[in-house]
mmCIF file of C-alpha atoms in Angstrom:
data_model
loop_
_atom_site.group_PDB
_atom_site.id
_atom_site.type_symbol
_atom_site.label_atom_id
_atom_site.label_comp_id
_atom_site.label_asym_id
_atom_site.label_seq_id
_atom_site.Cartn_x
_atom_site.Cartn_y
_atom_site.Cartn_z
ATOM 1 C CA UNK A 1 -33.683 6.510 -2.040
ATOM 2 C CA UNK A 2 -32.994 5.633 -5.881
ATOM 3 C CA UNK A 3 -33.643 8.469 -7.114
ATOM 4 C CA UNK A 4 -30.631 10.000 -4.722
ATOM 5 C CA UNK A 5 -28.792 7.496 -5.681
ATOM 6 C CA UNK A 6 -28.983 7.843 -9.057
ATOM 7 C CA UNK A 7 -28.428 12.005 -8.631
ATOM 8 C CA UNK A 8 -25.450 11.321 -6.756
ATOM 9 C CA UNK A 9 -24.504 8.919 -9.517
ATOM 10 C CA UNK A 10 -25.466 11.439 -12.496
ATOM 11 C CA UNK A 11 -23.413 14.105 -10.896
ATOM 12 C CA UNK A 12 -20.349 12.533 -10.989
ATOM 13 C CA UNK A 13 -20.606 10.832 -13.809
ATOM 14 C CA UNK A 14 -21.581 14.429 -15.369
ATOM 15 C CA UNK A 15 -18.732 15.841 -13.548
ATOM 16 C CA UNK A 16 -15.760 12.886 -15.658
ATOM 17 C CA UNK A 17 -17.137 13.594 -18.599
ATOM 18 C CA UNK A 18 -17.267 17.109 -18.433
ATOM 19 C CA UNK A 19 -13.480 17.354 -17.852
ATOM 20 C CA UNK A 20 -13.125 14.427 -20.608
ATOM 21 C CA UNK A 21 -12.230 11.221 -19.864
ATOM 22 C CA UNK A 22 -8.581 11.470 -18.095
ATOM 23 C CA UNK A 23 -8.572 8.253 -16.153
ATOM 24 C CA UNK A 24 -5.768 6.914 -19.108
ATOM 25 C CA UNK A 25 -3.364 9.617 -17.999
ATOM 26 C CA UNK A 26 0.282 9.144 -16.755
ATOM 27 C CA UNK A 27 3.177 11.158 -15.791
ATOM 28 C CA UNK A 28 6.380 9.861 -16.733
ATOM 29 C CA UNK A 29 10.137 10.099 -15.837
ATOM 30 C CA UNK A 30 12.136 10.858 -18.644
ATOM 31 C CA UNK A 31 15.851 11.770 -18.863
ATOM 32 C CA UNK A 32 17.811 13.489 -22.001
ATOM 33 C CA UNK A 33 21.853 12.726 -20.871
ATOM 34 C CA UNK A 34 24.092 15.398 -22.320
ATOM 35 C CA UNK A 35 27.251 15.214 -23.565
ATOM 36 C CA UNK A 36 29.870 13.473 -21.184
ATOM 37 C CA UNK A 37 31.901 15.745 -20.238
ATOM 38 C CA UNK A 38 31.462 18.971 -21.331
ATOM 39 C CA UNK A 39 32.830 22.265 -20.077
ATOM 40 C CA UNK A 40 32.174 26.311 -20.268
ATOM 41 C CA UNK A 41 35.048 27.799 -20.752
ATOM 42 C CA UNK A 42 35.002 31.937 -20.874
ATOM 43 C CA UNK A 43 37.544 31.968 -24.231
ATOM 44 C CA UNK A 44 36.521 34.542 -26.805
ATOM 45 C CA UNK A 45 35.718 31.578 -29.201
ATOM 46 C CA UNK A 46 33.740 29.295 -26.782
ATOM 47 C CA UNK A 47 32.039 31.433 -24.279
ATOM 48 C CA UNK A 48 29.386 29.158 -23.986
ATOM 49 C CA UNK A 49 28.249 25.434 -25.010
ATOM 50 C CA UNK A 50 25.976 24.285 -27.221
ATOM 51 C CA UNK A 51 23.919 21.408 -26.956
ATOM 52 C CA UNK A 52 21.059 20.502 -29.311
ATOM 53 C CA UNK A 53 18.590 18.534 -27.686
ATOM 54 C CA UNK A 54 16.435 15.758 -29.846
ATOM 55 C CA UNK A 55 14.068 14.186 -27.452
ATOM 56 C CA UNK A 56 12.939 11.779 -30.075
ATOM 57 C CA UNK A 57 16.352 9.988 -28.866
ATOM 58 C CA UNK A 58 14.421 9.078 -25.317
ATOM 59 C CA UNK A 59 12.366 6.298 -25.548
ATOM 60 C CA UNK A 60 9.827 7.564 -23.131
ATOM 61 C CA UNK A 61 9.250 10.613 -25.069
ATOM 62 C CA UNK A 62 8.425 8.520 -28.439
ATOM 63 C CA UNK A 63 6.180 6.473 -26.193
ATOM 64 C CA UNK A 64 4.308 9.348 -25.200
ATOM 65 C CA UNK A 65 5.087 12.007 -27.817
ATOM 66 C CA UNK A 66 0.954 12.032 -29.195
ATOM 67 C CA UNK A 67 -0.476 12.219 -26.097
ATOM 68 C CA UNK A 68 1.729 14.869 -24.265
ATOM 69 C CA UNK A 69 -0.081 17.578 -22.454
ATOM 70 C CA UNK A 70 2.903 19.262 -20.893
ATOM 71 C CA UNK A 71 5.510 18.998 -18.532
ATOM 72 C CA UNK A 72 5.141 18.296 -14.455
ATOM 73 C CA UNK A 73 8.435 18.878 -13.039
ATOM 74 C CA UNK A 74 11.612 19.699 -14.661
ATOM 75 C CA UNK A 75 15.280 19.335 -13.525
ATOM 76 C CA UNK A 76 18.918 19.707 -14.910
ATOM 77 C CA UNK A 77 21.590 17.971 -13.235
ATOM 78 C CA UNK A 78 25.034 16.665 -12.998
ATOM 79 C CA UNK A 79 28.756 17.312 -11.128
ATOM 80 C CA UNK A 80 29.814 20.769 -11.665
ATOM 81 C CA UNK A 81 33.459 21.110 -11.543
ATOM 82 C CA UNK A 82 35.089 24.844 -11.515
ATOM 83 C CA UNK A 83 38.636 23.527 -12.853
ATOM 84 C CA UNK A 84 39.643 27.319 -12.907
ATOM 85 C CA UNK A 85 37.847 30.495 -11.994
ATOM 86 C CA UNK A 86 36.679 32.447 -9.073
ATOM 87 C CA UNK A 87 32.859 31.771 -7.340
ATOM 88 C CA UNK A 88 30.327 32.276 -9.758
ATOM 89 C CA UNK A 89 27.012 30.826 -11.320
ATOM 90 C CA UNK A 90 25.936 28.780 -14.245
ATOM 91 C CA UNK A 91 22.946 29.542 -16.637
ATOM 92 C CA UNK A 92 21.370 27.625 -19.083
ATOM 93 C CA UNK A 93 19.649 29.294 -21.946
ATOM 94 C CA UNK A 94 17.456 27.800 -24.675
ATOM 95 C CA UNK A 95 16.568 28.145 -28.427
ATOM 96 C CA UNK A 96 13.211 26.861 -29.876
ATOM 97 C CA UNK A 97 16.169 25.847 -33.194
ATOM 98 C CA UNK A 98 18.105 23.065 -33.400
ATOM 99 C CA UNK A 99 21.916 24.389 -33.906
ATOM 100 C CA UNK A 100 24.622 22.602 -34.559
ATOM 101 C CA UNK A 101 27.509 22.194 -34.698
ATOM 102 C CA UNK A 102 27.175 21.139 -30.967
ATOM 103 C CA UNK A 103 30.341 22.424 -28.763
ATOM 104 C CA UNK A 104 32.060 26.050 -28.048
ATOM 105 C CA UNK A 105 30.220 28.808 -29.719
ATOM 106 C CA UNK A 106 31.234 32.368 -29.211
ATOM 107 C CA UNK A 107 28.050 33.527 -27.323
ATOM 108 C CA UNK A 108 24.699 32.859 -26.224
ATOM 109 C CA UNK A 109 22.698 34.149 -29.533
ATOM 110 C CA UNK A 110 20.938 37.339 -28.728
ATOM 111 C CA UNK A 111 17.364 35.838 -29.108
ATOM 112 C CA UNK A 112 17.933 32.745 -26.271
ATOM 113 C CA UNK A 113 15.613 32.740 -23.281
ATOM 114 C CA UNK A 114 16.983 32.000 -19.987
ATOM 115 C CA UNK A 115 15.769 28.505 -19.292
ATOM 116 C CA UNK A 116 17.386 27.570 -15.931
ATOM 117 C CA UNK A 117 19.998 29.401 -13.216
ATOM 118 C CA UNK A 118 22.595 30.423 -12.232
ATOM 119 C CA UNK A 119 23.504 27.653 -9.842
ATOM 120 C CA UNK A 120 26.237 28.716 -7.859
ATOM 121 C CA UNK A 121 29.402 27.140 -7.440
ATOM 122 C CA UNK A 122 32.805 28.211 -5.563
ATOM 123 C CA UNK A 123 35.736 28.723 -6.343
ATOM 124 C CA UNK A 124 39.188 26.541 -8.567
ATOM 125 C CA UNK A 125 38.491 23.525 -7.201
ATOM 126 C CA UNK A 126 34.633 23.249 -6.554
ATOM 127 C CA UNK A 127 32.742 20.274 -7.046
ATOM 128 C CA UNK A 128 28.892 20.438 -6.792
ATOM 129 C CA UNK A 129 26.073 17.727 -7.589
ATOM 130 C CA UNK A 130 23.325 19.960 -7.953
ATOM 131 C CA UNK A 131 20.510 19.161 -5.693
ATOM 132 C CA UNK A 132 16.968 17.989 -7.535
ATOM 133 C CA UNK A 133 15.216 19.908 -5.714
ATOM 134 C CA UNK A 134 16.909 22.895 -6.124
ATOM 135 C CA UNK A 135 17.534 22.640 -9.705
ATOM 136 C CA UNK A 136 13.707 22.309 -10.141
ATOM 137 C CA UNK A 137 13.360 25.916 -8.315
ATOM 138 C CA UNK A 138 16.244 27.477 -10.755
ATOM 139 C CA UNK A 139 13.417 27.442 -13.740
ATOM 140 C CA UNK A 140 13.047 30.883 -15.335
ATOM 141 C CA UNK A 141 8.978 30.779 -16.234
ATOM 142 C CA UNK A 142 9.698 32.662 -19.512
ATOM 143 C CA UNK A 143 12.253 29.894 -20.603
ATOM 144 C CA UNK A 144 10.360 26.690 -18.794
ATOM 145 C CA UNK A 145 6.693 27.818 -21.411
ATOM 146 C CA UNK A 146 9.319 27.391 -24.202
ATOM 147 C CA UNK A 147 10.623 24.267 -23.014
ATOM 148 C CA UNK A 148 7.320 22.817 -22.671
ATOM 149 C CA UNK A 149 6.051 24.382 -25.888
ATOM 150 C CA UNK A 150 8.997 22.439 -27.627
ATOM 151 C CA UNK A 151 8.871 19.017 -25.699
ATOM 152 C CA UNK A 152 4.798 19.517 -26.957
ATOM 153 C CA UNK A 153 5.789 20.040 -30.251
ATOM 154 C CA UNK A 154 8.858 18.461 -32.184
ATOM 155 C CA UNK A 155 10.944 18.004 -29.232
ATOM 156 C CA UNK A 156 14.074 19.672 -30.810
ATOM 157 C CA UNK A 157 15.700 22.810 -29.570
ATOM 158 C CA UNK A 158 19.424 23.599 -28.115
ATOM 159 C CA UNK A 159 20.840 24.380 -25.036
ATOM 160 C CA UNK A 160 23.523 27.576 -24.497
ATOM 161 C CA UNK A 161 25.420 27.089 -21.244
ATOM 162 C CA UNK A 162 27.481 29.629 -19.753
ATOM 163 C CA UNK A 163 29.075 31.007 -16.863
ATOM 164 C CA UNK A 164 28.099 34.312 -14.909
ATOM 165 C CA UNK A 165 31.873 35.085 -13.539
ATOM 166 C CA UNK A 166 34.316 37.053 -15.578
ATOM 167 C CA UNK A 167 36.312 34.175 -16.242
ATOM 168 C CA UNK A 168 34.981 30.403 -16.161
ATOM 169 C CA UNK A 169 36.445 26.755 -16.718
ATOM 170 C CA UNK A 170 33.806 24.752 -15.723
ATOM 171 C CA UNK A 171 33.182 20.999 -16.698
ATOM 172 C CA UNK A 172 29.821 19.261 -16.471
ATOM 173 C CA UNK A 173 30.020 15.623 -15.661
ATOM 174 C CA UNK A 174 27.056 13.288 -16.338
ATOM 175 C CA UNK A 175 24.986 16.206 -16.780
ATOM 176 C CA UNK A 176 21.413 15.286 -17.710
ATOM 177 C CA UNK A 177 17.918 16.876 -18.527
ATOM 178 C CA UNK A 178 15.269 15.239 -16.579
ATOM 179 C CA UNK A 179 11.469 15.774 -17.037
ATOM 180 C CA UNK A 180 8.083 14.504 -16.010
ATOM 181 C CA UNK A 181 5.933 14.355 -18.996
ATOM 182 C CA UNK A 182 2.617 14.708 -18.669
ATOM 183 C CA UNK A 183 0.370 12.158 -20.951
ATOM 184 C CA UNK A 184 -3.287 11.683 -21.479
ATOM 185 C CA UNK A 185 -5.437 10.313 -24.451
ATOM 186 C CA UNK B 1 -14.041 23.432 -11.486
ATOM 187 C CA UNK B 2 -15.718 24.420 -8.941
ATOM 188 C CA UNK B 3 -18.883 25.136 -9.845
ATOM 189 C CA UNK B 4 -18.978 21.215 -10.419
ATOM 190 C CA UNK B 5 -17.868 20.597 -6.690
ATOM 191 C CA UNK B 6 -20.050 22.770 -5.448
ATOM 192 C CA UNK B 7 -22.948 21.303 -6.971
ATOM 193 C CA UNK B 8 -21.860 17.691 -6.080
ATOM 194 C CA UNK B 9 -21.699 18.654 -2.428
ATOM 195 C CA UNK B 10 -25.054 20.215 -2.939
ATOM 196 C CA UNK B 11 -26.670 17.242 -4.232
ATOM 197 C CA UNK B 12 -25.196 15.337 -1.411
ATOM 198 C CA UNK B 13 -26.258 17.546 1.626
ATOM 199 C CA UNK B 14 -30.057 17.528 -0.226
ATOM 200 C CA UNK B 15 -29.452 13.661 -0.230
ATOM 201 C CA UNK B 16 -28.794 13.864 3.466
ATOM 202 C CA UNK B 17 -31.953 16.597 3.929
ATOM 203 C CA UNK B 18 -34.651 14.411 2.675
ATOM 204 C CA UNK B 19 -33.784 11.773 5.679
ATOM 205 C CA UNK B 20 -35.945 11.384 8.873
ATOM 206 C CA UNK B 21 -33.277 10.571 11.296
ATOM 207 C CA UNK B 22 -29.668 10.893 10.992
ATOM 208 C CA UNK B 23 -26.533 9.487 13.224
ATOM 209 C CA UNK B 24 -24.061 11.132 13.958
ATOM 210 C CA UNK B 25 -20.357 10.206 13.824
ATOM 211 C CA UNK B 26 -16.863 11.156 14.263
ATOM 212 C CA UNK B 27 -13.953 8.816 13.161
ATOM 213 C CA UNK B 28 -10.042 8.680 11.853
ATOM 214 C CA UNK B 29 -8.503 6.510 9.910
ATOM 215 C CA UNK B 30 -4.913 6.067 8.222
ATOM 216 C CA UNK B 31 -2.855 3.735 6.114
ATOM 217 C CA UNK B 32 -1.215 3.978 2.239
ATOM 218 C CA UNK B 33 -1.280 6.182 -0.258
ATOM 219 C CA UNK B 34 0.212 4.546 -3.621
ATOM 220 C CA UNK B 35 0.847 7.431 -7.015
ATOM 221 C CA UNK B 36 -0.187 4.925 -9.545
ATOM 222 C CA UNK B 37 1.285 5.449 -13.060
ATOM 223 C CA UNK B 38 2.416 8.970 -11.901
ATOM 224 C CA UNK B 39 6.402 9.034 -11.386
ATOM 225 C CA UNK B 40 6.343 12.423 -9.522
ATOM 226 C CA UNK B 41 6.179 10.553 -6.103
ATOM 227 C CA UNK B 42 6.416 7.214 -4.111
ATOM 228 C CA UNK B 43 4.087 5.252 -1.838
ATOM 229 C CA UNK B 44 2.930 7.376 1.534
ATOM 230 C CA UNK B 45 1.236 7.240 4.219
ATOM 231 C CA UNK B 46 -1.941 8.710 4.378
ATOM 232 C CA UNK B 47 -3.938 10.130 7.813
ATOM 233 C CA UNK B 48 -6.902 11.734 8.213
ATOM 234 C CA UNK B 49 -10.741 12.193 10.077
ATOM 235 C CA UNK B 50 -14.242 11.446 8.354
ATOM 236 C CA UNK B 51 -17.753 12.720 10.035
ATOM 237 C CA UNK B 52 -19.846 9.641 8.779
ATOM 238 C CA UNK B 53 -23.570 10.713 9.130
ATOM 239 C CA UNK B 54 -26.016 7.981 8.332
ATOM 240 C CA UNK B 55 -28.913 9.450 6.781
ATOM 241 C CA UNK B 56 -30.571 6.410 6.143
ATOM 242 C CA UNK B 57 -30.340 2.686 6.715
ATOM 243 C CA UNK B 58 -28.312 2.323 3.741
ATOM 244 C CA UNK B 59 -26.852 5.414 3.120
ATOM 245 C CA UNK B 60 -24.159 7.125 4.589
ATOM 246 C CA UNK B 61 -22.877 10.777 3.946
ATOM 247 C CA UNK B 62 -19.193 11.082 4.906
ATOM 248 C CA UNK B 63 -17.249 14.622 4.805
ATOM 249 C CA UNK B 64 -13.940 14.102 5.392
ATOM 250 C CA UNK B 65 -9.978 15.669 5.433
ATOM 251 C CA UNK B 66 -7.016 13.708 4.722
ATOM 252 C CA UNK B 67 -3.418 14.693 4.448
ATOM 253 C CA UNK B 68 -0.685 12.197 2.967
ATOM 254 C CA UNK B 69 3.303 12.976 3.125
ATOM 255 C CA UNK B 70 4.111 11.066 -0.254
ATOM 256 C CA UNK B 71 7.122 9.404 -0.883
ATOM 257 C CA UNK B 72 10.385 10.899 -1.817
ATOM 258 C CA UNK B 73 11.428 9.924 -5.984
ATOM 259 C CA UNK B 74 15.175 8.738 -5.841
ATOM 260 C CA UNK B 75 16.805 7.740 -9.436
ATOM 261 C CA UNK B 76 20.704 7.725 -10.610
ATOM 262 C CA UNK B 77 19.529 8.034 -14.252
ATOM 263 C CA UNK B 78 22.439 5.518 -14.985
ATOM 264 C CA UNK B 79 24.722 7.990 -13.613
ATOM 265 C CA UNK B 80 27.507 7.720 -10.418
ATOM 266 C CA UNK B 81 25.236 10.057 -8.406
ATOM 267 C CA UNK B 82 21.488 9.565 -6.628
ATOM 268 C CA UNK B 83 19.285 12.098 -7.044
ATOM 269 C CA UNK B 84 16.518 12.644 -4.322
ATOM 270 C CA UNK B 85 13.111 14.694 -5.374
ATOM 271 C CA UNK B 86 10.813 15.811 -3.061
ATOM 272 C CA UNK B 87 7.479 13.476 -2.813
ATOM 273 C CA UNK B 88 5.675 16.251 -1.560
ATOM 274 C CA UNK B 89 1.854 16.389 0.620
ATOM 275 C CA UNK B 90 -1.446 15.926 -0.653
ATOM 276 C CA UNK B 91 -4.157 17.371 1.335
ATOM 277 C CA UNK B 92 -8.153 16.945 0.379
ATOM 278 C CA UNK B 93 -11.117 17.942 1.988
ATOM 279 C CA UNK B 94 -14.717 16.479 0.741
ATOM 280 C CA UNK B 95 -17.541 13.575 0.886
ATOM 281 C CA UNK B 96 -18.478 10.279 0.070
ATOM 282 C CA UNK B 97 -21.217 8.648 -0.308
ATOM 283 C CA UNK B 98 -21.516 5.118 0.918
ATOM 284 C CA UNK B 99 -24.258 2.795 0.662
ATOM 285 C CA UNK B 100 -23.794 -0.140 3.108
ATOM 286 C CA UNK B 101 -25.247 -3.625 2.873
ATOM 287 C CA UNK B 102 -25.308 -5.726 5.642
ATOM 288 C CA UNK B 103 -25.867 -5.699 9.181
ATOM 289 C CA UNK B 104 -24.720 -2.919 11.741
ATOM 290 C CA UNK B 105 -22.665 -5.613 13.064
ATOM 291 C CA UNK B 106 -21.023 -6.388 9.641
ATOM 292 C CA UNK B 107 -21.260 -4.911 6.704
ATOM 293 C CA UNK B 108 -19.753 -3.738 3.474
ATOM 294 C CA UNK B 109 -19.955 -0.514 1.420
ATOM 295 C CA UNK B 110 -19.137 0.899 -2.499
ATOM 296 C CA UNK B 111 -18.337 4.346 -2.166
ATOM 297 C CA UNK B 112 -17.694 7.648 -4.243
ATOM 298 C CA UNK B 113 -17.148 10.510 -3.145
ATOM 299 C CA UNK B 114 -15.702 14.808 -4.363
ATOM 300 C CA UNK B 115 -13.205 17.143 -2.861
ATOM 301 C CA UNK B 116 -11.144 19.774 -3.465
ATOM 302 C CA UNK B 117 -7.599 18.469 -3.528
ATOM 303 C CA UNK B 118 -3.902 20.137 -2.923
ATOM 304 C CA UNK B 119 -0.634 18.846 -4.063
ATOM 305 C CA UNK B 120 2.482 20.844 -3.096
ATOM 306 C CA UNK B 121 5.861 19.815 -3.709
ATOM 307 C CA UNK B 122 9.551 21.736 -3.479
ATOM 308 C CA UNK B 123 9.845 24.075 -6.346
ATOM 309 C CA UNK B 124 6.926 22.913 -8.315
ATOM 310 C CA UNK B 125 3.918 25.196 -8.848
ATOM 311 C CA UNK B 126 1.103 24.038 -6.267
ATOM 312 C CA UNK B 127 -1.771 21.396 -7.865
ATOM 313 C CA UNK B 128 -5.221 22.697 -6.232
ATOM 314 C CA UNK B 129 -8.289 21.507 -8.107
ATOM 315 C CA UNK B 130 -11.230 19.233 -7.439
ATOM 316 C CA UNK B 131 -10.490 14.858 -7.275
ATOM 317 C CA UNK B 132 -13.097 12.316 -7.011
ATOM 318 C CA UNK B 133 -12.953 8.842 -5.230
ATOM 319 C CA UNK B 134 -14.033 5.354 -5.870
ATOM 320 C CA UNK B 135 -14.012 2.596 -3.484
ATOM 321 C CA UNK B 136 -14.739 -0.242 -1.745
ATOM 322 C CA UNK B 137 -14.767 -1.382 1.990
ATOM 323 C CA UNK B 138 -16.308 -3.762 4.725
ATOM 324 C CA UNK B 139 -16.847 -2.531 8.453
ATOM 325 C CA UNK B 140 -18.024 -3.836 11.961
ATOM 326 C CA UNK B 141 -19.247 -2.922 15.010
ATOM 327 C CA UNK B 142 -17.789 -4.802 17.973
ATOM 328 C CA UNK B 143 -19.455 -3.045 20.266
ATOM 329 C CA UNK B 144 -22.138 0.043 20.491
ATOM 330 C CA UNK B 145 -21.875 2.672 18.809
ATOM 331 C CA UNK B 146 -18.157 2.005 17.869
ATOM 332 C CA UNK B 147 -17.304 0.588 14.302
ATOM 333 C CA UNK B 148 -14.032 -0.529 12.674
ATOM 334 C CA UNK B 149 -13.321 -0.236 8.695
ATOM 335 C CA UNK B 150 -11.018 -1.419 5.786
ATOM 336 C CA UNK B 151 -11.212 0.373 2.646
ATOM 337 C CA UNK B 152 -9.659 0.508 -0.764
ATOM 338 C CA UNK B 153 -9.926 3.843 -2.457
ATOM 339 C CA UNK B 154 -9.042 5.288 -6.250
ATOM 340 C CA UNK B 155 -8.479 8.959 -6.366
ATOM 341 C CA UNK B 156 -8.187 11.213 -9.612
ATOM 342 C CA UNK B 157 -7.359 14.410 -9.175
ATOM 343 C CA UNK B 158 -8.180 16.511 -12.359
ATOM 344 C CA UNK B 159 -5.313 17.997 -13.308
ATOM 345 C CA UNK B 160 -6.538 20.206 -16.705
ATOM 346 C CA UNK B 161 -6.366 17.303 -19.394
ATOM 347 C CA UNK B 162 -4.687 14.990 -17.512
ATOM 348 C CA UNK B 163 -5.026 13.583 -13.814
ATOM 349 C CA UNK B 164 -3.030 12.734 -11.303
ATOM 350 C CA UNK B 165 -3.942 9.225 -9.999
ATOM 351 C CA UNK B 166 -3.562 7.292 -6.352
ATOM 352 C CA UNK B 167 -4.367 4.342 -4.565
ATOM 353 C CA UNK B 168 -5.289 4.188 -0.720
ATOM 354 C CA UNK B 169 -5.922 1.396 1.341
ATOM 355 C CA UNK B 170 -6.920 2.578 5.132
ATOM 356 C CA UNK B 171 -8.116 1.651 8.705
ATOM 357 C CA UNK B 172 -10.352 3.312 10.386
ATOM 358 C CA UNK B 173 -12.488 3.997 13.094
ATOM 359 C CA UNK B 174 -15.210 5.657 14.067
ATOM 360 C CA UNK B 175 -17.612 6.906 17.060
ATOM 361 C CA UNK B 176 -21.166 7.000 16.722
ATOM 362 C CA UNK B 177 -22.009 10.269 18.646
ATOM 363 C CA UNK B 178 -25.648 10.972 18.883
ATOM 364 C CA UNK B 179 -28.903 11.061 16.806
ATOM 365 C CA UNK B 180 -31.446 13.459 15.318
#
């Protein structure tokens, strides 16, 4: 009987320390706000929006920031308003760079990854609070590995967003990047 | 990953082989299941049926399944609108081993235990990879063959470097069926 015990015992002990010690690890709810309001507007000099994104301005990521392993979940939300424009989408596309100035820029740069989208919205008129749920299924995979690559590393890159119809006046309210980092010793 | 499980659940069905007598049970139980420092979900309840199989006086070899609906995450992030993420369901399948002091009548039991665990969750990629469980609980018998427990329970799922953590605390109870 001790001798199963102590195999029973020796297994999992084996078994911790074989995946290294993990029991210190956390996920953790962490929010970036973006700039209140902002808007994507289809003009030939501010087809799309930039926003550079410094996560060392979220006190949850600087808590973490030695220990992160990666991202669990991954959201962007806020009010989407279409103050003029027919039914279309919204995408969000990211740079690894951070760009300023922050505000209208011409186009998404050629090299962006498609991070997130499009969310739909309707028509003039059209206000949407994206769903969390469904804003966590709107990740493209190519442009989520970048995001996480760049929360694991200096936390600085920049947002493009645009629209998808051929003319867009769209304003974000209380828009916000929200993320579950994943921390362990 | 699973090498490891399989060799845990090897070493406890050779625990159970080099027994004389075993008795044989079937039982349920239910109660909380509490994320603990993991923000990706909310307390839960927690359901599920255990085939305790004492293969000695003291020992007690316990496959089991258990599925939890976790608690939905709801957060305003300082804004004018509440935001509502799935909790999602954890399902495990495993054993425990249990080694009971006491009496049959009354009697109380440190466990540990292995499984293969599942979290799935709206739009997130599904979390299937082996957990292990720590615990603690006291049971009775009021009456032959029938026996009532209370246990507390720490689960870690391993989760590549990291691990996903919870806290049960359930009821059960369970039929002893017959003997070998």
């Amino acid at each position: 009987m001790k001798t199963s015990r102590l195999l029973l015992g020796g297994v999992i002990l084996a078994a911790l320390l074989g995946n290294g010690c993990v029991i210190t690890s956390a996920q953790v709810l962490a929010h970036y706000d973006l700039p209140n309001p902002f808007t994507i507007v289809s003009s030939t000099a501010d087809h799309s929006e930039r926003v550079p994104v410094d996560l060392s301005d979220v006190d949850e990521y600087n808590d973490h920031k030695d220990e992160l392993k990666g991202l669990v979940d991954v959201a962007i939300l806020g009010k989407f308003t279409n103050v003029n424009g027919p039914a279309g989408g919204v995408s969000v596309y990211i740079v690894p760079t951070l760009d300023f100035p922050a505000g209208g820029a011409p186009a998404v740069p050629a090299g962006a990854t498609l991070l997130w989208g499009p969310a739909s919205i309707g028509p003039t008129g059209s206000v949407r609070v994206i769903d969390w749920n469904e804003s966590a299924g709107l990740f493209n995979k190519a442009g989520k590995d970048l995001l996480i690559s760049e929360v694991k590393g200096d936390g600085q890159f920049t947002l493009y967003t645009t629209g998808s119809a051929g003319t867009f006046n769209i304003r974000v309210d209380e828009g916000l990047l929200a993320v579950v980092l994943d921390a362990g010793q | 990953m699973h090498k490891t499980l399989s060799l845990a659940l090897l070493a406890l069905t050779l625990t159970a082989g080099t027994a004389a007598a075993v008795d044989i049970g079937i039982g349920a139980f239910g109660g909380l299941n509490v994320p603990i420092v993991n923000d990706l979900s909310e307390q839960g309840s927690v359901f599920g049926l255990r085939v305790p199989v004492r293969v000695a006086p003291l020992l007690i070899v316990e496959p089991f399944y258990s599925s939890s609906a976790l608690g939905d995450v709801e957060e305003t992030f300082g804004t004018s609108n509440t935001y509502t993420r799935d909790g999602g369901d954890e399902t495990a399948f495993g054993a425990n081993a249990l080694f009971a002091f006491g009496q049959p009548s009354f009697y109380f039991f440190p466990f540990a235990g292995i499984g293969s665990y599942k979290i799935e969750r709206d739009a997130s990629d599904e979390i299937s990879d082996v957990g292990y469980s720590f615990g603690f609980g006291i049971g009775f018998s009021p009456i032959p063959k029938l026996g009532l427990n209370l246990r507390g329970e720490f689960d870690m799922i391993m989760t590549g470097d990291t691990s996903q953590k919870f806290g049960k605390v359930t009821a059960g109870a369970s039929y002893s069926l017959f003997s070998l």
